[in-house]
Short mmCIF file of C-alpha atoms in Angstrom, two decimals:
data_model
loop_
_atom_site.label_atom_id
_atom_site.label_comp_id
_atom_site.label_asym_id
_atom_site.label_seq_id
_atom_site.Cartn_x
_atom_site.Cartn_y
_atom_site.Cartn_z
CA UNK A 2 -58.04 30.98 58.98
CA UNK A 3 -54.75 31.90 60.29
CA UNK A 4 -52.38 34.69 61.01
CA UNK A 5 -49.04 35.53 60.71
CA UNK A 6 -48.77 33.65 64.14
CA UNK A 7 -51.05 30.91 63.27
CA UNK A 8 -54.09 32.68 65.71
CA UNK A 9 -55.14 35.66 66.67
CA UNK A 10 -54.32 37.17 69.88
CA UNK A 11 -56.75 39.29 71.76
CA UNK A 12 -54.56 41.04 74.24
CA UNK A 13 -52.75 43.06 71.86
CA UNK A 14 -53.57 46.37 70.27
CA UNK A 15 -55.74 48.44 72.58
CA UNK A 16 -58.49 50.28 70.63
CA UNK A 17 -59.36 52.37 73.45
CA UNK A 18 -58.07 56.10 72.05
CA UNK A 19 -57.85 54.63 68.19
CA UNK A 20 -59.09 56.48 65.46
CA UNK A 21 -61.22 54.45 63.21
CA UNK A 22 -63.08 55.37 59.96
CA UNK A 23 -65.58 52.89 58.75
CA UNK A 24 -67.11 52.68 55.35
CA UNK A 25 -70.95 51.74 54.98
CA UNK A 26 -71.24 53.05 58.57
CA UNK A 27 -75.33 52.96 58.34
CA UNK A 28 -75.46 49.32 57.03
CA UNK A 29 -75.70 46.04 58.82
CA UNK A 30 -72.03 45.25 59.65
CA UNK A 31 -71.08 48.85 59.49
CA UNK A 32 -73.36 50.62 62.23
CA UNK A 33 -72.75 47.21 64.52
CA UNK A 34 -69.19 47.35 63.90
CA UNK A 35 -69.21 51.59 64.87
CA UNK A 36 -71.09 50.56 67.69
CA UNK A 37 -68.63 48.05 68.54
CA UNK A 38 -65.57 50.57 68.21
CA UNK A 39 -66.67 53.31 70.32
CA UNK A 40 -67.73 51.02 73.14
CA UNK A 41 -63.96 49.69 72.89
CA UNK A 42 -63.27 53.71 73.45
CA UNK A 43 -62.16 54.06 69.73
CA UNK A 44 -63.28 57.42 68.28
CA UNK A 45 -65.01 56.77 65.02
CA UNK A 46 -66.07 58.56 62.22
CA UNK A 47 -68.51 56.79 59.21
CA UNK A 48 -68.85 57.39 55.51
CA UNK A 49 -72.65 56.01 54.29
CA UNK A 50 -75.45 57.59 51.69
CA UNK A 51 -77.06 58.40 54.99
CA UNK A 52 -75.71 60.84 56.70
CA UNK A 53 -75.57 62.27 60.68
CA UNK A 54 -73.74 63.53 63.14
CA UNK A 55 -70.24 60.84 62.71
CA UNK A 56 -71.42 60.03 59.55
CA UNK A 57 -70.01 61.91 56.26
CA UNK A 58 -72.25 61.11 53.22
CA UNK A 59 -70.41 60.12 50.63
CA UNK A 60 -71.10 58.39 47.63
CA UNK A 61 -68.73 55.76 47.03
CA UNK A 62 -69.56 54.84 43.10
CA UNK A 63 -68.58 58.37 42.74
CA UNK A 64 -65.00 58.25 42.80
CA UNK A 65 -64.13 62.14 42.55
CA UNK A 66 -65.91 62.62 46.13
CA UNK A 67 -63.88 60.04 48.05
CA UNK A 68 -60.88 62.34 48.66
CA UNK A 69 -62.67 64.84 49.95
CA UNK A 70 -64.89 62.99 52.29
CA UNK A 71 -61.79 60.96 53.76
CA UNK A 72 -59.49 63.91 54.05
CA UNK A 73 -62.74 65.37 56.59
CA UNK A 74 -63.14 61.88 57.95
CA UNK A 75 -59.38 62.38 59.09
CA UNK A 76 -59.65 65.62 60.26
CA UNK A 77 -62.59 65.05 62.54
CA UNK A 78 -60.19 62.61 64.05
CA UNK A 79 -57.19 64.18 64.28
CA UNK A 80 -55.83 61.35 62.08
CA UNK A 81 -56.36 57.87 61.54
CA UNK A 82 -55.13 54.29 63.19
CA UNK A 83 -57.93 51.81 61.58
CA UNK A 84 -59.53 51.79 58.40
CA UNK A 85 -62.81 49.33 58.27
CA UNK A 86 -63.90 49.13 54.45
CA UNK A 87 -67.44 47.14 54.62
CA UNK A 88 -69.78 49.25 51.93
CA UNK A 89 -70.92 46.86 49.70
CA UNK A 90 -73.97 45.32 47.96
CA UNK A 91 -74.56 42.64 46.14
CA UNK A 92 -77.42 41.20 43.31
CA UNK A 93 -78.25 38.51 40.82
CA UNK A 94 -76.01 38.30 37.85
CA UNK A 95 -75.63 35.05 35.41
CA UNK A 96 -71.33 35.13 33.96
CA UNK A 97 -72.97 34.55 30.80
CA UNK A 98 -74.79 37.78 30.58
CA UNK A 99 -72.95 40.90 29.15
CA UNK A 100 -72.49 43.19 32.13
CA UNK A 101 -74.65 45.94 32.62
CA UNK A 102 -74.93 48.91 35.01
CA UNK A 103 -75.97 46.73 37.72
CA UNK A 104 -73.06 44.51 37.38
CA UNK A 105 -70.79 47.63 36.77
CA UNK A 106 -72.17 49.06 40.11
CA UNK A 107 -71.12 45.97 41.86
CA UNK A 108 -68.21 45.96 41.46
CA UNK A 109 -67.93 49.79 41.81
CA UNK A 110 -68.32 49.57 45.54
CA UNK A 111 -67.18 46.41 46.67
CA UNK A 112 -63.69 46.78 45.01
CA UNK A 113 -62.91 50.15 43.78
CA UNK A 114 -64.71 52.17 46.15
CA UNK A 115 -62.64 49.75 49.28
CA UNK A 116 -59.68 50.78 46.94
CA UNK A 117 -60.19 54.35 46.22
CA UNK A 118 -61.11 54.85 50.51
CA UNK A 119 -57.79 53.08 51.15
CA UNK A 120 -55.88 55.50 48.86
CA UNK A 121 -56.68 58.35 50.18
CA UNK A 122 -56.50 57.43 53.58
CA UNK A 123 -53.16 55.44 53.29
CA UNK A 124 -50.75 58.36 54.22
CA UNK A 125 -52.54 59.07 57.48
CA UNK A 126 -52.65 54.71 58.48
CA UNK A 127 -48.91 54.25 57.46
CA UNK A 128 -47.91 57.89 59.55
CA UNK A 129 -49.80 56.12 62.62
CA UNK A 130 -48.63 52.51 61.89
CA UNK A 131 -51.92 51.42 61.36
CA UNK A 132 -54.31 49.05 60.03
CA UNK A 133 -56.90 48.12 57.54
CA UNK A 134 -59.60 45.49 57.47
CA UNK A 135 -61.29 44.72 54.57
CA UNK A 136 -64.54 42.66 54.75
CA UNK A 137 -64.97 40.33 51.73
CA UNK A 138 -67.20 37.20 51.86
CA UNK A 139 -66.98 33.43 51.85
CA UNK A 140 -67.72 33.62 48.36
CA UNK A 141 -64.48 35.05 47.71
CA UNK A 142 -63.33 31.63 46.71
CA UNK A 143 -66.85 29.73 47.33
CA UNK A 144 -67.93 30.04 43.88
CA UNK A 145 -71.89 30.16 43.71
CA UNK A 146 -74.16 30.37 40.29
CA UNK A 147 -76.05 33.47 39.58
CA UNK A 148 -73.61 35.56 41.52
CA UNK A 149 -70.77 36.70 39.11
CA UNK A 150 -70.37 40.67 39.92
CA UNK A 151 -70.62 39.55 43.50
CA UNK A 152 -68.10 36.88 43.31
CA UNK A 153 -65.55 38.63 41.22
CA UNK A 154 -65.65 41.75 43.17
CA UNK A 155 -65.57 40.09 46.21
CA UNK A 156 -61.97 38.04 44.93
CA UNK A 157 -60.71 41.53 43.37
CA UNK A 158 -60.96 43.00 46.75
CA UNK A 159 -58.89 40.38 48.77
CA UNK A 160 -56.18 40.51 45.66
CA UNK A 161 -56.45 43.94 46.10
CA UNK A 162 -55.95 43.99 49.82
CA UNK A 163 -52.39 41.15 49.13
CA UNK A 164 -51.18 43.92 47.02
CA UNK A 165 -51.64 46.59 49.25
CA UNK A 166 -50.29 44.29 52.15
CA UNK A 167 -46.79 43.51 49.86
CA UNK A 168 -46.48 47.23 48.85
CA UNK A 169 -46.35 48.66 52.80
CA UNK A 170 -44.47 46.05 54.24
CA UNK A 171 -44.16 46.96 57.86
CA UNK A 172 -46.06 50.04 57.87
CA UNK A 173 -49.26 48.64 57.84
CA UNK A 174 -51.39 45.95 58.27
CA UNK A 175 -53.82 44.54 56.65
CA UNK A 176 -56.57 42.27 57.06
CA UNK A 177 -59.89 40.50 55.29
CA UNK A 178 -62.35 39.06 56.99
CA UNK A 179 -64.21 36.70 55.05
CA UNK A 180 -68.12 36.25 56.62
CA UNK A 181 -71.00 33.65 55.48
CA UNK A 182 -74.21 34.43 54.92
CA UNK A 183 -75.86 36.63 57.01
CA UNK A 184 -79.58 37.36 56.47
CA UNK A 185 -78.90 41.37 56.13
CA UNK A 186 -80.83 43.65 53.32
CA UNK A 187 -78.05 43.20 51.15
CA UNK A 188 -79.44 40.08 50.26
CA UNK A 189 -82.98 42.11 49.36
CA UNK A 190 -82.62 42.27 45.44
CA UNK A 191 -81.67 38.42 44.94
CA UNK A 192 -84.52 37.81 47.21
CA UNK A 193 -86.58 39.92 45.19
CA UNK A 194 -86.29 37.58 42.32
CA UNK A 195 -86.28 34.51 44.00
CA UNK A 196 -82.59 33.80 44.00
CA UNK A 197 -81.73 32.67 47.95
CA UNK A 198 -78.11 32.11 48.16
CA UNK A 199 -78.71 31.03 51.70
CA UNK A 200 -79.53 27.66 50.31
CA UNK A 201 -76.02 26.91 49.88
CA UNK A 202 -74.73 27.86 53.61
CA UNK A 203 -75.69 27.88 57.01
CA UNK A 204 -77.01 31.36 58.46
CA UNK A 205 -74.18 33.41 60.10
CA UNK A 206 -75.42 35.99 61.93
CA UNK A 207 -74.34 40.07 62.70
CA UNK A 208 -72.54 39.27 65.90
CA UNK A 209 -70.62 36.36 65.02
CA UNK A 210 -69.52 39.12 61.75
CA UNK A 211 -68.64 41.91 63.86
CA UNK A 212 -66.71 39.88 66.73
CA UNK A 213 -64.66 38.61 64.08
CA UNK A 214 -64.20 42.13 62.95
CA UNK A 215 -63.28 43.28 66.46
CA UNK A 216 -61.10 40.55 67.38
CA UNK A 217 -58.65 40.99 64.47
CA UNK A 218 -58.75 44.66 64.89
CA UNK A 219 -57.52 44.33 68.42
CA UNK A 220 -55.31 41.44 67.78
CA UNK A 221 -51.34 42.05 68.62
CA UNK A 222 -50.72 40.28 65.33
CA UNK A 223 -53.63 40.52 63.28
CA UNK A 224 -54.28 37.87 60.81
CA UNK A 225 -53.95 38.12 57.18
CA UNK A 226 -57.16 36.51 56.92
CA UNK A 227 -59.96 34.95 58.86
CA UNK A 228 -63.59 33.53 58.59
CA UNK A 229 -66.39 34.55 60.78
CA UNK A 230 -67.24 30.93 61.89
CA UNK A 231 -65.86 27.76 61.29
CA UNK A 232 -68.15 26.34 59.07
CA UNK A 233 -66.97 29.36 56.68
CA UNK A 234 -63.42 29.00 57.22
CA UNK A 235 -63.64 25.27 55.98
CA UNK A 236 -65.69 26.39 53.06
CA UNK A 237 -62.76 28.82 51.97
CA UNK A 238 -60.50 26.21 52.52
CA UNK A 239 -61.83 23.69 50.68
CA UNK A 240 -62.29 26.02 47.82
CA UNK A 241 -58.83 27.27 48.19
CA UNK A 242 -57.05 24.19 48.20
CA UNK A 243 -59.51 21.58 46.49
CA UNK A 244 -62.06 23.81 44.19
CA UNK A 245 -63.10 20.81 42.26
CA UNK A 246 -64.50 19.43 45.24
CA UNK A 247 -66.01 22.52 45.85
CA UNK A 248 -67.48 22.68 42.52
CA UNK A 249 -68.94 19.54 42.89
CA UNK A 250 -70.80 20.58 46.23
CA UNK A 251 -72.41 23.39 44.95
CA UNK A 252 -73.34 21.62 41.81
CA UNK A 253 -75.43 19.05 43.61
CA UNK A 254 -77.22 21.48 46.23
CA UNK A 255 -78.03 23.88 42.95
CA UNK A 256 -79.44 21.22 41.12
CA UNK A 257 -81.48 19.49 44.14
CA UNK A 258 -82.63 22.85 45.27
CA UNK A 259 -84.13 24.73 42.26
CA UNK A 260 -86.95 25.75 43.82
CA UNK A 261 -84.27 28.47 45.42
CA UNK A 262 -83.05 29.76 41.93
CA UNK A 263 -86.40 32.22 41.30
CA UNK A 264 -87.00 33.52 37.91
CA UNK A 265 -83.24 32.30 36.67
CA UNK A 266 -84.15 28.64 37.03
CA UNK A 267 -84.77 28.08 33.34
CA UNK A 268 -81.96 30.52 32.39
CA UNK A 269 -79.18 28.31 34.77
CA UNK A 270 -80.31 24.86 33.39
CA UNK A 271 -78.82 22.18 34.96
CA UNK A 272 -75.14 22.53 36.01
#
């Protein structure tokens, strides 16, 4: 995936002395990616169910709380350079199927509670200049079955992070990275039921996620977008630019890999 410069360089923006707030701080990406900030020297406070010492509990399908817990976020840090929205989840849900609280939840944290953090934090990023990174997923523009709330929110959020981008011109950038699979608990509750989405792509793993994450956040230029891996960047590509194709992909692999569809397998039917 490429930047405004075509690539992303990695001599650029220093995060040694940054001020970084990170949503989902206790998860997979988000305590790697914390870890990966402070040894970088950036200062960096979390916002997670779980709370301790850096990290502010906050629940994020609650959208009355987020002001509060950001405008404490920023004063613990004296203000705020780079915003890292990662909370998300993610579980089985057919498009055909009315959407219940599940669904509703879904999409509840991986769009609007990226969009309600980066609301209340955006006058402190665009007084220091800063920058946001929003991490979405291949399936962004992959489109897998049994996956809707996941898939839609996961497009919302990088429409949601263009606008934001076209609204603050020069006073902020912004960023999505767009990761593979990676065998995290988020994944749990599809596995649950049988549903493996990791049938469709090849295994990504935490580091390969949070280098990404790290290299556009210290780029010069940072990229407006950018896979973890290869093999993901093609995906999005090809589903970009030739979803038909795509379409046709995943139809074979779903249909020659039932087995991998759980207790939705008579539900899906063939496709």
């Amino acid at each position: 995936m490429t930047g405004r410069a075509g690539f992303v360089r990695r001599d650029g923006w220093d995060l040694a002395g940054k001020r970084a707030l990170v949503t989902g701080a206790a998860g997979a990406f988000g305590a790697a990616t914390v870890e990966a900030l402070r040894a970088r020297g950036a200062t960096v406070v979390g916002l997670d169910l779980q709370k301790s010492d850096d990290v502010i509990e906050c629940d994020l399908t609650k959208p009355e709380l987020i002001p509060a817990a950001v405008e404490e976020a920023i004063e613990r840090l004296g203000g705020l350079d780079l915003l890292v929205s990662n909370a998300g989840i993610g579980v089985p849900a057919l498009a055909g199927d009315a959407p219940d609280a599940t669904a509703r939840k879904v999409i509840e944290v991986n769009l609007f509670a990226g969009w309600g953090v980066t609301a209340a934090a955006l006058p402190a990023l665009r007084a220091a200049k800063g920058r946001v990174i929003f991490v979405s997923s291949g399936l962004a523009y992959v489109t897998l079955p049994l996956a809707a709330s996941y898939l839609v929110s996961k497009r919302a959020i990088d429409t949601y992070a263009d606008a934001l981008r076209i609204e603050n011109g020069r006073h902020l950038d912004v960023s999505v990275i767009y990761p593979g699979y990676v065998p995290t608990p988020i994944h749990d509750a599809s596995l649950e039921r049988g549903v493996d989405l990791g049938m469709f792509l090849p295994a990504e793993t935490v580091e390969q996620v949070v280098s990404t994450i790290m290299a556009v956040a210290a780029a010069r230029r940072p990229p407006r977008n950018r896979a973890s891996t290869r093999t993901t960047g093609v995906g999005v590509a090809v589903a970009r630019h030739l979803p038909s194709v795509a379409d046709r992909i995943v139809r074979r692999r779903t249909n020659q890999r039932r087995r991998g569809l759980g207790e939705l397998t008579d539900r899906l039917g063939k496709i």
